[in-house]
Amino acid sequence: MVSIVSVAKAAGVSNKTVSRVINGEPHVTEDTRERVEKAIRDLGYIPNMAARQIRSSRSNTFGIITDYVSTTPYSVDIVRGIQDWANRHGKSILMANTGGLPEREAEIWKMFQSHRIDGVLYVTMYHRVVDPEAGDVSIPTVMINCRPHTSELLPSIEPDDFQGARDLTRYLLERGHRRIGYIRLNPILLGAELRLDAFRRTVKEFGLAESDLSIRLGMEGPVGAEENYVFAAATEMLQQKDRPTAIMSGNDEMAIQIYIAALTSGLRIPQDVSIVGFDDFRTVSLALKPELTTAALPYYDLGFQGAEWLNSVISEEMVRASRRVISCKLVERASVCAL
Amino acid sequence: MVSIVSVAKAAGVSNKTVSRVINGEPHVTEDTRERVEKAIRDLGYIPNMAARQIRSSRSNTFGIITDYVSTTPYSVDIVRGIQDWANRHGKSILMANTGGLPEREAEIWKMFQSHRIDGVLYVTMYHRVVDPEAGDVSIPTVMINCRPHTSELLPSIEPDDFQGARDLTRYLLERGHRRIGYIRLNPILLGAELRLDAFRRTVKEFGLAESDLSIRLGMEGPVGAEENYVFAAATEMLQQKDRPTAIMSGNDEMAIQIYIAALTSGLRIPQDVSIVGFDDFRTVSLALKPELTTAALPYYDLGFQGAEWLNSVISEEMVRASRRVISCKLVERASVCAL
DNA sequence: TTGTAGGCGTTATCAC
DNA sequence: GTGATAACGCCTACAA
C-alpha cells in the first residue's frame, strides 16, 4: 500500500511536507505543493484513516445505533439525513442495530468504542422513550426520535407530534367537520398519546362535545406483532347512524384500512367521509386514491439536524442536555372536502 | 485513553503478554491470564481497532454502498441481513449512499479505501443493472440486488423474479382463473421484464391465448418521479364487459390502487376479482383487507448471504465472478379465491 | 512462558 | 518554508 513516505520520496520532500499538503496547512511553497500533489495523483495515494486516528485520537466517525430503524420502512429517512450531513462534512458512519436486544446494545457500544468513534446517534424507529444502555461511558450522544427515560440525561431531538395533530384537527374543523372519528395508534408509541391529546384539546377549544367524537383503538400489543382492529373499528364507526364526516387515522398505514372500510361500506372519499393520516409515508399516502392529506414526520431533518447537533456537542464539548422538537408540516392533498 | 501499556503496567507484565491474552493466544499461565484480565476489567480497557489495523492491514470492516436503499422502504431488509451477518462474525459496517450521483460514488469509494475496508457490498434499491464506478481499484466486491452492466465482472446475488412470477401465475391458473389482468411495473426496473416474461410464458404453456390477457403499463419514468397509471388502468380493466377474474399487480404498492379501483367499481375482493401482488412489502400486504397473496422478495437473505459471500471472496481471494439467485417464496393470504 | 525491539502510517515538535 | 525525529497503540519476530 502506498503511504505518505512513498509520496515523499517520489516528490523529493520529507513526509511532514506531504502531510502539510494533505491537510492544507500553510507554509508550503506553491511549487512544492504542486510537486507533492502530482506525486499523490501518480501514486494513487489515499490517506490511511486508521493511522491518522492513532495520532490525533479523532476518528471522524459517528456511530448510529438503532433499534429496528434500518429495518423498517418508516424512519429510514433519518438515516439518510444523517448520511447527508456526514458526507458534507467528511465524517464516516458506522452503523449497527440492536434488533431490540439489550445484550446486543452493550456489544455495539463496545464495538463503537473500539473504533474510537467521536460520537453516537441513538435512533429509534418509533417516537418513544428509551433507556440507552450506554452506562459507564461518556461518548457524546444525541438521541433521535426518542428521549431518555431517566430525566434529561442526554440531548434529544424529536418530532412535534402534538403540533402535527393539532394542525390536522384544525384543518378538519375549519372545513366544517363537526363529527370526527379518531382511530388510535398503538398506545405504546409516544406519538399515540401526544396526537390524541392534541386532537382532544383542539376539538375542545373549538367547542365540540365529547359526544361528537368517536375514538377507537386501532392497534395494540408489541410492535411488529400487534393486534389490528383498524378495519373493524373503521367499519363499525362508518356504519353508525350518526357516522363521522371525517376520520383521523393514527398514521398513513392505518389509513389504508380505513379507505377500504369506507369503500366497502359504499362510501365515497372524500364526499361521504374525509380522511387524514399522519406521517406522510409516501409509499402509502401517494398510492391511496384520492391521495392522502396528512402531517409529515420530519425524519430527514431529524437525522440531519441530529448529526449537526452531535457534531457541536463533540467539538464544543458542551453536553448540556436539552430537548429539541421539529414540527410536522401539514401536507394537503385530496382526501378531505369542505362541508 | 487506556492502552495496552497501561494494562501491562497494572498487571505487572509486558505489553506482549497483554496482547496474547487479548487475542486468546496460547502460552500464558492461567495465573498471568487472570491477572491481566482483571487489569483489563479494572481499567476498562478496550482494544483500539485502528492501531490493530495498522499492523495487520485488515480492518474487519465491510463497506455498504447503496443508491437509495437506506432511503427507501423497500429493501431495507437487505441492510438488516448484512448487519446480522456482520455482527455474528465480528465485522463492522461502514455505510454510505450515493443518492444516485456518480460523483458521490467516486467519493465514497475513496472514503472506503481510506478506511482500508476489507470489501464492499454494492446494494441497489431496485433489482437492476448497474455500472459501479469502482474503476481502478480492486477491493473485493459483491453486488446485491443488481448485476454489473459490463458482462460478469463481479459476483452478484439477485432475487429470482422469474420464478416468483411463474409461481404466482400458476397459483392463479390452478385456481381456475382464465382471464387474467396484468399491471406492469415500471419498465426501467429489471423485475418488470422478468416478471412479465414469466407471466406470459406460464400462461402460454397453460394454453391461454393472448386475448385472455389484459396487460397494462402501471408506471413509467424515472424512479421517484414516475407517471402513475395504475388506478386508471385498473379501473378501466375492471369495467370491461369481459373483465378479468384476477389481476396480477406489478408489486404490492401498486395493489393498493387496484384494491381501491375494484372497490370503487363496486367489486368485492376476492369474490369478484382476485388480486395478487409481488414483494411482500408487509406494511402494505398486511394492511390490505383481505390480506394480499404475494411473492416475497428475499431481501434479508440477499443481504445475509451477500455478506457471507463477500467474506469468502476476501479470505479465499477467489474473485470468480458469478451470479447467484434466491427464490421468491409465495405467500398465500386471502386475496385470491378459486373459481 | 515471557519479554524486547522494531515498525505499521500518521501527525506534533522543534530545529534548521 | 522544510525536515528529522518521536510518538500514537498494537502486533510480529525473535530472544531469553
XYZ file of C-alpha atoms (C1' of nucleotides) in Angstrom:
710
model
C 0.000 0.000 0.000
C 1.329 3.400 -0.928
C 1.996 5.544 2.124
C 2.979 9.080 2.881
C 6.600 8.043 2.800
C 6.484 6.792 -0.759
C 4.843 10.020 -1.802
C 7.534 11.981 -0.018
C 10.221 10.060 -1.820
C 8.583 10.465 -5.195
C 8.214 14.196 -4.665
C 11.656 14.533 -3.186
C 10.440 16.091 0.041
C 10.020 14.967 3.627
C 6.967 13.181 4.874
C 5.983 16.117 7.011
C 5.727 18.293 3.954
C 3.438 15.800 2.332
C 1.366 15.794 5.481
C 1.145 19.564 5.290
C -0.103 19.439 1.754
C -2.674 16.785 2.504
C -4.074 18.726 5.395
C -3.998 22.036 3.622
C -1.636 23.562 6.156
C 0.132 26.807 5.311
C 3.889 27.337 4.924
C 4.338 25.371 1.739
C 5.574 26.900 -1.496
C 3.145 26.720 -4.349
C 5.864 24.890 -6.205
C 6.411 22.157 -3.623
C 2.702 21.794 -3.171
C 2.248 21.072 -6.821
C 5.077 18.556 -6.890
C 3.542 16.755 -3.950
C 0.083 16.798 -5.425
C 1.377 15.343 -8.615
C 3.111 12.558 -6.730
C -0.107 11.846 -4.848
C -2.024 11.549 -8.070
C 0.630 9.485 -9.786
C 0.866 7.004 -6.989
C -2.828 6.980 -6.236
C -2.139 7.710 -2.630
C -5.087 7.686 -0.228
C -4.576 8.662 3.410
C -4.956 5.924 5.960
C -7.632 6.912 8.447
C -6.544 4.364 10.994
C -3.055 5.773 11.187
C -4.369 9.286 11.283
C -6.663 8.378 14.105
C -3.909 6.837 16.164
C -2.098 10.126 16.223
C -4.969 12.502 16.538
C -7.267 10.300 18.595
C -10.102 11.552 16.443
C -11.745 9.056 14.144
C -14.045 11.433 12.321
C -16.600 8.697 12.516
C -20.064 8.772 14.026
C -21.817 5.663 15.179
C -25.501 5.140 14.542
C -27.189 2.761 16.887
C -30.762 1.894 16.081
C -33.420 -0.395 17.387
C -35.017 -1.501 14.170
C -34.719 1.580 12.033
C -32.513 0.268 9.370
C -35.035 -2.472 9.255
C -38.261 -0.680 8.819
C -39.794 1.372 6.133
C -40.840 4.243 8.298
C -37.890 6.118 9.526
C -35.142 5.282 7.113
C -35.118 8.895 6.140
C -33.487 9.646 9.469
C -30.512 7.638 8.339
C -30.457 9.432 5.030
C -30.421 12.780 6.800
C -27.511 11.697 8.940
C -25.596 10.375 5.974
C -26.104 13.562 4.042
C -24.808 15.658 6.867
C -21.936 13.285 7.390
C -20.604 13.323 3.906
C -20.967 17.032 3.543
C -18.645 17.273 6.493
C -16.263 14.472 5.764
C -17.467 12.178 8.507
C -17.976 8.474 8.173
C -20.836 6.458 9.576
C -20.528 3.220 11.442
C -23.859 1.575 11.777
C -25.342 -1.126 13.944
C -28.734 -2.161 15.127
C -29.812 -3.871 18.266
C -32.887 -5.597 16.920
C -34.323 -4.666 20.280
C -31.890 -6.847 22.244
C -30.224 -5.146 25.204
C -27.251 -7.504 25.142
C -26.610 -6.555 21.535
C -26.699 -2.963 22.568
C -23.881 -3.466 25.024
C -21.785 -5.180 22.364
C -22.405 -2.358 19.966
C -21.222 0.275 22.388
C -18.073 -1.729 22.857
C -17.598 -2.041 19.126
C -18.071 1.684 18.752
C -15.514 2.376 21.408
C -13.009 0.062 19.875
C -13.336 2.133 16.740
C -12.921 5.242 18.874
C -15.895 6.888 17.240
C -16.335 10.541 18.045
C -19.988 10.344 18.949
C -23.166 8.324 18.832
C -26.551 8.941 17.327
C -29.101 6.872 19.137
C -32.022 6.412 16.787
C -35.351 4.694 17.253
C -37.867 3.625 14.704
C -40.838 4.912 16.592
C -41.000 8.036 18.612
C -40.550 6.662 22.098
C -38.911 6.780 25.485
C -35.843 4.628 25.890
C -33.139 3.697 28.284
C -29.864 3.634 26.452
C -27.506 1.070 27.888
C -24.652 3.456 27.409
C -23.952 3.283 31.077
C -20.426 3.920 32.182
C -19.166 5.537 29.038
C -19.233 9.162 28.223
C -19.197 9.239 24.474
C -21.080 12.293 23.247
C -24.544 11.124 22.294
C -27.613 12.646 20.713
C -30.911 10.812 20.723
C -33.050 10.972 17.634
C -36.766 10.265 17.569
C -36.673 9.250 21.199
C -35.916 10.642 24.584
C -34.086 9.240 27.587
C -36.134 7.637 30.261
C -34.220 8.863 33.239
C -34.803 12.584 33.181
C -32.924 14.787 30.752
C -29.642 12.980 30.701
C -28.932 13.318 27.033
C -29.787 15.765 24.292
C -32.677 14.565 22.187
C -34.372 15.686 19.018
C -37.939 14.684 18.321
C -40.875 15.300 16.000
C -43.633 17.554 17.241
C -46.476 15.074 17.210
C -48.638 17.408 19.216
C -48.413 20.301 16.802
C -48.924 17.985 13.825
C -52.103 16.519 15.217
C -53.346 19.942 16.283
C -52.877 21.340 12.796
C -54.618 18.391 11.252
C -57.524 18.696 13.642
C -57.872 22.414 12.951
C -57.745 21.688 9.267
C -60.801 19.471 9.600
C -62.631 21.853 11.901
C -62.022 24.791 9.598
C -63.587 22.807 6.782
C -66.772 22.360 8.708
C -66.361 18.878 10.139
C -68.110 18.526 13.473
C -68.460 14.812 13.938
C -64.994 13.420 13.829
C -63.762 9.882 14.250
C -60.347 9.055 15.565
C -58.569 5.745 15.251
C -55.720 5.484 17.683
C -52.176 4.405 17.202
C -50.777 1.643 19.351
C -50.649 3.187 22.839
C -47.107 2.009 23.458
C -45.930 4.601 20.957
C -45.172 8.032 22.299
C -46.902 9.607 19.325
C -50.154 7.904 20.225
C -50.663 9.889 23.362
C -49.332 13.162 22.010
C -51.507 13.037 18.941
C -54.642 12.010 20.736
C -54.072 14.654 23.353
C -53.689 17.318 20.678
C -56.836 16.120 18.978
C -58.878 16.191 22.165
C -57.711 19.611 23.257
C -58.106 21.231 19.879
C -61.559 19.909 19.428
C -62.500 21.024 22.929
C -61.107 24.509 22.414
C -63.306 24.645 19.367
C -66.337 23.856 21.461
C -67.152 20.317 20.404
C -68.515 17.920 22.983
C -67.043 14.519 23.725
C -70.171 13.024 22.182
C -69.282 14.460 18.783
C -66.177 12.364 18.877
C -65.781 8.718 18.183
C -62.465 7.400 19.385
C -61.352 3.816 18.820
C -58.193 1.879 19.412
C -56.609 0.811 16.136
C -53.829 -1.418 17.355
C -52.210 -2.694 20.489
C -49.561 -5.119 21.614
C -45.842 -5.410 20.975
C -44.588 -3.582 17.912
C -44.280 -5.935 14.987
C -46.827 -8.355 16.399
C -49.740 -6.149 17.270
C -53.413 -6.892 17.293
C -55.005 -4.969 14.461
C -58.508 -3.606 14.951
C -58.399 -0.838 12.381
C -60.583 -2.313 9.698
C -63.213 -3.470 12.148
C -63.175 -0.202 14.064
C -63.487 1.878 10.926
C -66.235 -0.272 9.507
C -68.229 -0.071 12.690
C -67.661 3.645 13.002
C -68.844 4.263 9.467
C -71.964 2.207 9.781
C -73.294 4.136 12.748
C -76.373 6.196 12.101
C -74.520 9.374 13.062
C -71.343 8.418 11.346
C -68.472 10.891 11.419
C -67.913 13.092 8.405
C -64.193 12.810 8.856
C -61.784 10.301 10.318
C -58.329 10.951 11.659
C -56.113 7.958 11.272
C -53.314 7.177 13.716
C -50.977 7.035 10.762
C -50.938 6.635 6.991
C -50.571 2.889 7.076
C -53.738 2.525 9.103
C -55.472 4.787 6.611
C -55.254 2.025 4.022
C -57.667 0.004 6.074
C -59.920 2.972 6.652
C -60.095 3.613 2.918
C -61.007 0.006 2.295
C -63.571 0.042 5.063
C -65.173 3.197 3.679
C -65.298 1.941 0.119
C -66.574 -1.437 1.189
C -69.333 0.347 3.085
C -70.269 2.092 -0.116
C -68.978 5.497 0.930
C -67.048 7.811 -1.331
C -63.867 9.547 -0.268
C -63.901 12.446 0.395
C -67.527 13.262 -0.494
C -69.002 10.966 2.138
C -66.059 10.696 4.510
C -62.934 12.759 4.669
C -59.814 11.010 5.885
C -56.493 12.311 7.153
C -53.398 10.339 8.035
C -50.179 11.044 9.856
C -46.500 10.522 8.914
C -46.616 11.191 5.190
C -45.273 7.773 4.487
C -45.343 8.391 0.779
C -45.444 4.826 -0.359
C -48.899 4.856 1.140
C -50.036 8.451 1.120
C -49.441 8.785 -2.609
C -50.717 5.333 -3.501
C -54.089 5.947 -1.921
C -56.657 7.485 -4.244
C -57.597 10.185 -3.607
C -54.142 10.953 -2.293
C -53.962 11.339 1.446
C -53.860 14.613 3.337
C -51.509 14.085 6.229
C -48.860 15.562 8.512
C -45.276 14.835 7.525
C -42.966 13.443 10.146
C -39.695 15.383 9.672
C -37.491 12.307 9.546
C -34.862 13.644 7.224
C -34.439 16.801 9.272
C -34.356 14.844 12.481
C -31.355 12.967 11.115
C -29.623 15.906 9.538
C -30.013 18.216 12.488
C -29.259 15.445 14.914
C -25.904 14.854 13.251
C -25.166 18.544 13.246
C -26.019 18.815 16.884
C -23.870 15.841 17.762
C -21.004 17.482 15.994
C -21.312 20.628 18.023
C -21.611 18.634 21.211
C -18.363 16.919 20.290
C -16.396 19.980 19.369
C -17.697 22.380 21.949
C -17.758 19.632 24.492
C -20.946 21.061 25.781
C -23.083 18.216 26.935
C -25.909 20.406 28.135
C -28.774 18.040 27.683
C -31.924 19.503 26.253
C -34.820 18.563 24.088
C -35.435 19.905 20.624
C -38.538 19.452 18.621
C -39.146 19.682 14.887
C -42.550 20.471 13.543
C -44.664 18.230 11.338
C -45.747 20.005 8.210
C -49.277 19.545 7.045
C -49.406 18.108 3.537
C -52.628 18.951 1.823
C -53.835 16.512 -0.785
C -57.241 15.313 -1.850
C -58.742 13.190 0.890
C -60.630 15.932 2.674
C -63.519 18.028 1.441
C -65.188 21.010 2.974
C -68.775 20.612 4.114
C -7.201 6.645 26.779
C -6.173 3.443 28.421
C -3.894 1.419 26.203
C -2.264 -1.951 26.224
C 0.715 -0.439 28.013
C -1.262 0.799 30.971
C -2.831 -2.609 31.303
C 0.601 -4.192 31.194
C 1.844 -1.935 33.913
C -1.171 -2.539 36.101
C -0.830 -6.281 35.713
C 2.924 -6.187 36.139
C 3.627 -7.891 32.816
C 4.882 -6.861 29.404
C 2.624 -5.463 26.752
C 3.158 -8.505 24.603
C 1.667 -10.692 27.285
C -1.380 -8.499 27.400
C -1.624 -8.763 23.638
C -1.529 -12.527 23.948
C -4.337 -12.561 26.425
C -6.490 -10.247 24.346
C -6.098 -12.366 21.275
C -6.537 -15.622 23.070
C -3.103 -16.864 22.112
C -1.653 -19.867 23.959
C 1.441 -19.939 26.144
C 0.117 -17.896 29.011
C -0.207 -19.247 32.532
C -3.690 -19.353 33.864
C -2.407 -17.187 36.665
C -0.992 -14.419 34.496
C -4.029 -14.531 32.264
C -6.262 -13.864 35.213
C -4.124 -11.018 36.432
C -4.225 -9.439 33.017
C -7.934 -9.920 32.640
C -8.516 -8.304 35.964
C -6.421 -5.334 34.949
C -8.387 -5.054 31.727
C -11.650 -5.002 33.603
C -10.401 -2.608 36.236
C -9.111 -0.128 33.738
C -11.978 -0.608 31.288
C -9.561 -1.256 28.502
C -10.967 -1.658 25.002
C -8.662 -2.561 22.113
C -8.078 0.129 19.535
C -9.125 -1.176 16.141
C -7.233 1.500 14.299
C -3.948 0.535 15.851
C -4.641 -3.109 15.302
C -5.482 -2.445 11.704
C -2.294 -0.563 11.033
C -0.288 -3.600 11.916
C -2.435 -6.267 10.379
C -3.700 -4.272 7.389
C -7.108 -5.842 7.960
C -9.853 -3.568 9.127
C -12.543 -6.181 9.684
C -14.922 -3.674 8.212
C -17.216 -4.012 5.233
C -18.487 -1.047 3.309
C -22.049 -0.855 2.087
C -22.619 1.398 -0.843
C -26.198 1.935 -1.874
C -28.078 4.005 -4.364
C -31.132 4.916 -2.366
C -31.610 1.823 -0.285
C -31.116 3.277 3.062
C -33.587 5.799 1.880
C -36.459 3.709 0.776
C -38.867 1.456 2.474
C -38.497 -1.455 0.145
C -35.179 -3.036 0.517
C -34.016 -2.008 3.962
C -34.142 -5.646 4.889
C -31.050 -6.171 2.780
C -29.177 -3.937 5.159
C -30.555 -5.795 8.127
C -29.375 -9.084 6.660
C -25.908 -7.696 6.158
C -25.774 -6.285 9.658
C -26.866 -9.545 11.183
C -24.178 -11.462 9.371
C -21.647 -8.823 10.240
C -22.147 -8.830 13.931
C -22.312 -12.555 14.154
C -18.853 -12.531 12.683
C -17.374 -9.544 14.422
C -17.297 -7.295 11.390
C -18.222 -3.656 11.359
C -20.227 -1.872 8.722
C -19.357 1.417 7.135
C -22.271 2.776 5.215
C -22.767 5.371 2.542
C -25.246 6.121 -0.157
C -24.837 7.806 -3.468
C -28.320 9.238 -3.806
C -27.869 8.246 -7.426
C -25.000 10.680 -8.030
C -21.960 9.211 -9.784
C -19.625 11.831 -8.341
C -20.728 10.856 -4.857
C -19.968 7.295 -5.732
C -16.383 8.108 -6.519
C -16.002 9.934 -3.219
C -17.445 7.010 -1.357
C -15.001 4.557 -2.863
C -12.234 6.862 -1.775
C -13.634 7.107 1.717
C -13.865 3.336 1.871
C -10.287 2.973 0.778
C -9.077 5.454 3.296
C -10.652 3.257 5.926
C -8.989 0.271 4.306
C -12.195 -1.684 4.369
C -11.857 -5.350 3.526
C -14.652 -5.454 0.972
C -17.656 -3.723 -0.491
C -21.291 -4.678 -0.782
C -22.835 -2.793 -3.631
C -26.550 -2.654 -2.992
C -29.376 -1.238 -5.045
C -32.899 -0.445 -4.050
C -34.467 -1.961 -7.112
C -33.346 -5.042 -8.893
C -31.407 -3.559 -11.753
C -28.335 -3.447 -13.928
C -25.643 -1.022 -12.854
C -22.211 0.192 -13.672
C -20.235 0.516 -10.479
C -17.746 3.316 -10.686
C -15.262 1.177 -8.832
C -12.858 1.573 -11.707
C -9.199 1.259 -10.965
C -9.491 -0.307 -7.554
C -9.626 -3.949 -6.809
C -11.421 -4.126 -3.498
C -13.361 -7.370 -3.265
C -16.948 -6.554 -4.118
C -20.251 -8.373 -4.179
C -23.299 -6.850 -5.810
C -26.641 -7.273 -4.125
C -29.969 -6.896 -5.879
C -28.234 -5.813 -9.035
C -25.818 -7.048 -11.607
C -22.894 -5.437 -13.380
C -23.545 -3.951 -16.760
C -20.325 -4.943 -18.417
C -20.523 -8.722 -18.542
C -19.872 -10.765 -15.464
C -17.177 -8.668 -13.879
C -18.311 -9.022 -10.317
C -20.154 -11.594 -8.274
C -23.804 -10.721 -7.849
C -26.702 -12.049 -5.868
C -30.245 -11.395 -7.002
C -33.858 -12.318 -6.381
C -35.489 -14.783 -8.742
C -38.193 -12.562 -10.140
C -38.925 -15.021 -12.881
C -39.635 -17.922 -10.568
C -41.707 -15.732 -8.282
C -43.953 -14.514 -11.067
C -44.218 -18.007 -12.506
C -45.374 -19.437 -9.193
C -47.883 -16.670 -8.755
C -49.261 -17.188 -12.251
C -49.560 -20.927 -11.723
C -51.290 -20.274 -8.460
C -53.987 -18.313 -10.266
C -54.287 -20.795 -13.107
C -54.623 -23.717 -10.735
C -57.496 -21.932 -9.066
C -59.376 -21.722 -12.288
C -58.637 -18.188 -13.432
C -58.596 -17.902 -17.198
C -58.990 -14.218 -17.853
C -56.116 -12.543 -16.114
C -55.166 -8.912 -15.990
C -51.603 -7.771 -15.507
C -50.478 -4.330 -14.456
C -46.855 -3.789 -15.234
C -44.078 -2.430 -13.134
C -42.065 0.496 -14.398
C -40.138 -0.958 -17.353
C -36.853 0.520 -16.227
C -36.806 -1.991 -13.404
C -35.222 -5.326 -14.126
C -38.017 -7.102 -12.323
C -40.569 -5.671 -14.721
C -39.334 -7.636 -17.674
C -38.540 -10.809 -15.763
C -41.931 -10.930 -14.124
C -43.892 -10.129 -17.227
C -41.914 -12.663 -19.179
C -42.633 -15.351 -16.596
C -46.315 -14.456 -16.646
C -46.548 -14.637 -20.420
C -44.706 -17.930 -20.716
C -46.535 -19.637 -17.917
C -49.891 -18.608 -19.235
C -48.945 -19.750 -22.722
C -47.680 -23.109 -21.506
C -51.035 -23.489 -19.901
C -52.745 -22.911 -23.209
C -54.266 -19.485 -22.755
C -54.424 -17.148 -25.716
C -53.070 -13.613 -25.752
C -56.666 -12.434 -25.948
C -57.394 -13.860 -22.493
C -54.822 -11.491 -21.150
C -55.115 -7.849 -20.432
C -51.749 -6.233 -19.923
C -51.355 -2.579 -18.982
C -48.476 -0.372 -18.024
C -48.756 0.770 -14.418
C -45.933 3.250 -14.175
C -43.122 4.729 -16.175
C -40.481 7.386 -15.924
C -37.578 7.977 -13.587
C -37.789 6.201 -10.264
C -39.133 8.511 -7.608
C -40.886 10.737 -10.112
C -42.820 8.325 -12.234
C -46.085 8.741 -14.042
C -48.647 6.625 -12.272
C -51.362 4.981 -14.371
C -52.273 2.185 -12.007
C -55.583 3.411 -10.737
C -56.811 4.397 -14.176
C -55.585 1.194 -15.774
C -57.171 -0.978 -13.106
C -60.443 0.897 -13.250
C -60.638 0.607 -16.986
C -59.680 -3.048 -16.901
C -62.347 -3.829 -14.360
C -65.113 -2.043 -16.171
C -64.688 -4.019 -19.377
C -67.534 -6.356 -20.205
C -65.171 -9.335 -20.140
C -63.292 -8.151 -17.121
C -60.535 -10.359 -15.758
C -61.323 -12.596 -12.795
C -57.870 -11.982 -11.405
C -55.269 -9.244 -11.584
C -51.556 -9.565 -11.091
C -50.058 -6.412 -9.739
C -46.521 -5.340 -10.556
C -45.912 -5.069 -6.838
C -47.716 -4.739 -3.532
C -47.684 -0.989 -3.515
C -49.497 -0.839 -6.822
C -52.002 -3.295 -5.422
C -53.301 -0.582 -3.107
C -54.590 1.269 -6.108
C -56.041 -1.860 -7.632
C -57.937 -2.594 -4.434
C -59.335 0.903 -4.397
C -60.237 0.713 -8.064
C -62.034 -2.580 -7.547
C -63.945 -1.423 -4.503
C -64.855 1.862 -6.145
C -66.196 -0.099 -9.100
C -68.404 -1.990 -6.680
C -66.475 -5.258 -6.902
C -65.680 -7.437 -3.938
C -62.250 -8.893 -3.311
C -61.736 -11.762 -3.851
C -65.247 -12.914 -4.788
C -65.454 -10.688 -7.862
C -61.771 -10.111 -8.531
C -58.789 -11.903 -7.137
C -55.620 -9.875 -6.741
C -52.001 -10.856 -6.223
C -49.048 -8.619 -5.552
C -45.299 -9.012 -5.570
C -42.590 -8.206 -2.986
C -44.427 -8.959 0.235
C -43.896 -5.446 1.423
C -45.695 -6.169 4.650
C -46.627 -2.644 5.527
C -48.902 -2.922 2.545
C -49.606 -6.599 2.087
C -50.849 -6.954 5.650
C -52.692 -3.639 5.749
C -54.815 -4.513 2.750
C -58.052 -6.303 3.595
C -58.340 -9.064 2.640
C -54.622 -9.503 3.163
C -52.638 -9.808 -0.018
C -51.356 -13.009 -1.561
C -47.950 -12.212 -2.969
C -44.419 -13.423 -3.654
C -41.824 -12.411 -1.086
C -38.662 -10.765 -2.281
C -35.879 -12.415 -0.246
C -34.272 -9.170 0.847
C -32.974 -10.332 4.174
C -31.343 -13.394 2.654
C -29.901 -11.351 -0.145
C -28.107 -9.260 2.444
C -27.088 -12.072 4.726
C -25.804 -14.333 2.001
C -24.219 -11.447 0.176
C -22.154 -10.595 3.227
C -21.177 -14.203 3.678
C -20.152 -14.462 0.080
C -18.118 -11.308 0.276
C -16.313 -12.723 3.247
C -15.335 -15.833 1.375
C -14.242 -13.802 -1.599
C -11.998 -11.830 0.720
C -10.456 -14.728 2.561
C -10.138 -17.158 -0.298
C -9.177 -14.347 -2.589
C -11.232 -16.025 -5.230
C -12.791 -13.377 -7.341
C -14.530 -15.764 -9.685
C -17.455 -13.683 -10.715
C -20.745 -15.454 -10.948
C -24.400 -14.825 -10.458
C -26.498 -16.300 -7.696
C -30.199 -16.193 -7.446
C -32.509 -16.556 -4.456
C -36.067 -17.661 -4.906
C -39.167 -15.662 -4.040
C -41.466 -17.596 -1.789
C -45.159 -17.465 -2.485
C -47.078 -16.111 0.489
C -50.651 -17.262 0.456
C -53.160 -14.980 2.116
C -56.733 -14.119 1.386
C -56.911 -12.056 -1.788
C -57.475 -14.919 -4.206
C -60.404 -17.259 -4.440
C -60.895 -20.359 -6.524
C -63.500 -20.225 -9.256
C 6.117 -18.964 29.478
C 7.507 -14.289 28.974
C 9.851 -10.073 27.304
C 12.425 -6.789 23.993
C 12.887 -4.365 19.793
C 11.051 -2.621 15.861
C 7.767 -0.983 12.650
C 2.885 -0.008 10.583
C 1.230 5.345 8.565
C 0.349 9.361 10.570
C 0.969 13.956 12.901
C 3.458 17.034 16.538
C 7.569 19.143 17.960
C 11.183 21.659 17.264
C 15.239 22.677 14.992
C 17.225 24.437 10.723
C 9.452 27.002 4.177
C 11.203 22.452 5.285
C 12.802 18.319 7.567
C 14.460 14.911 11.292
C 12.620 12.533 14.942
C 9.479 10.977 18.290
C 5.135 9.186 19.433
C 0.341 7.118 18.932
C -1.387 1.654 20.160
C -0.781 -2.503 18.512
C 1.411 -6.783 16.605
C 5.367 -9.622 14.651
C 9.753 -11.635 15.122
C 12.893 -13.131 17.792
C 15.383 -13.733 22.072
C 15.575 -15.153 26.849
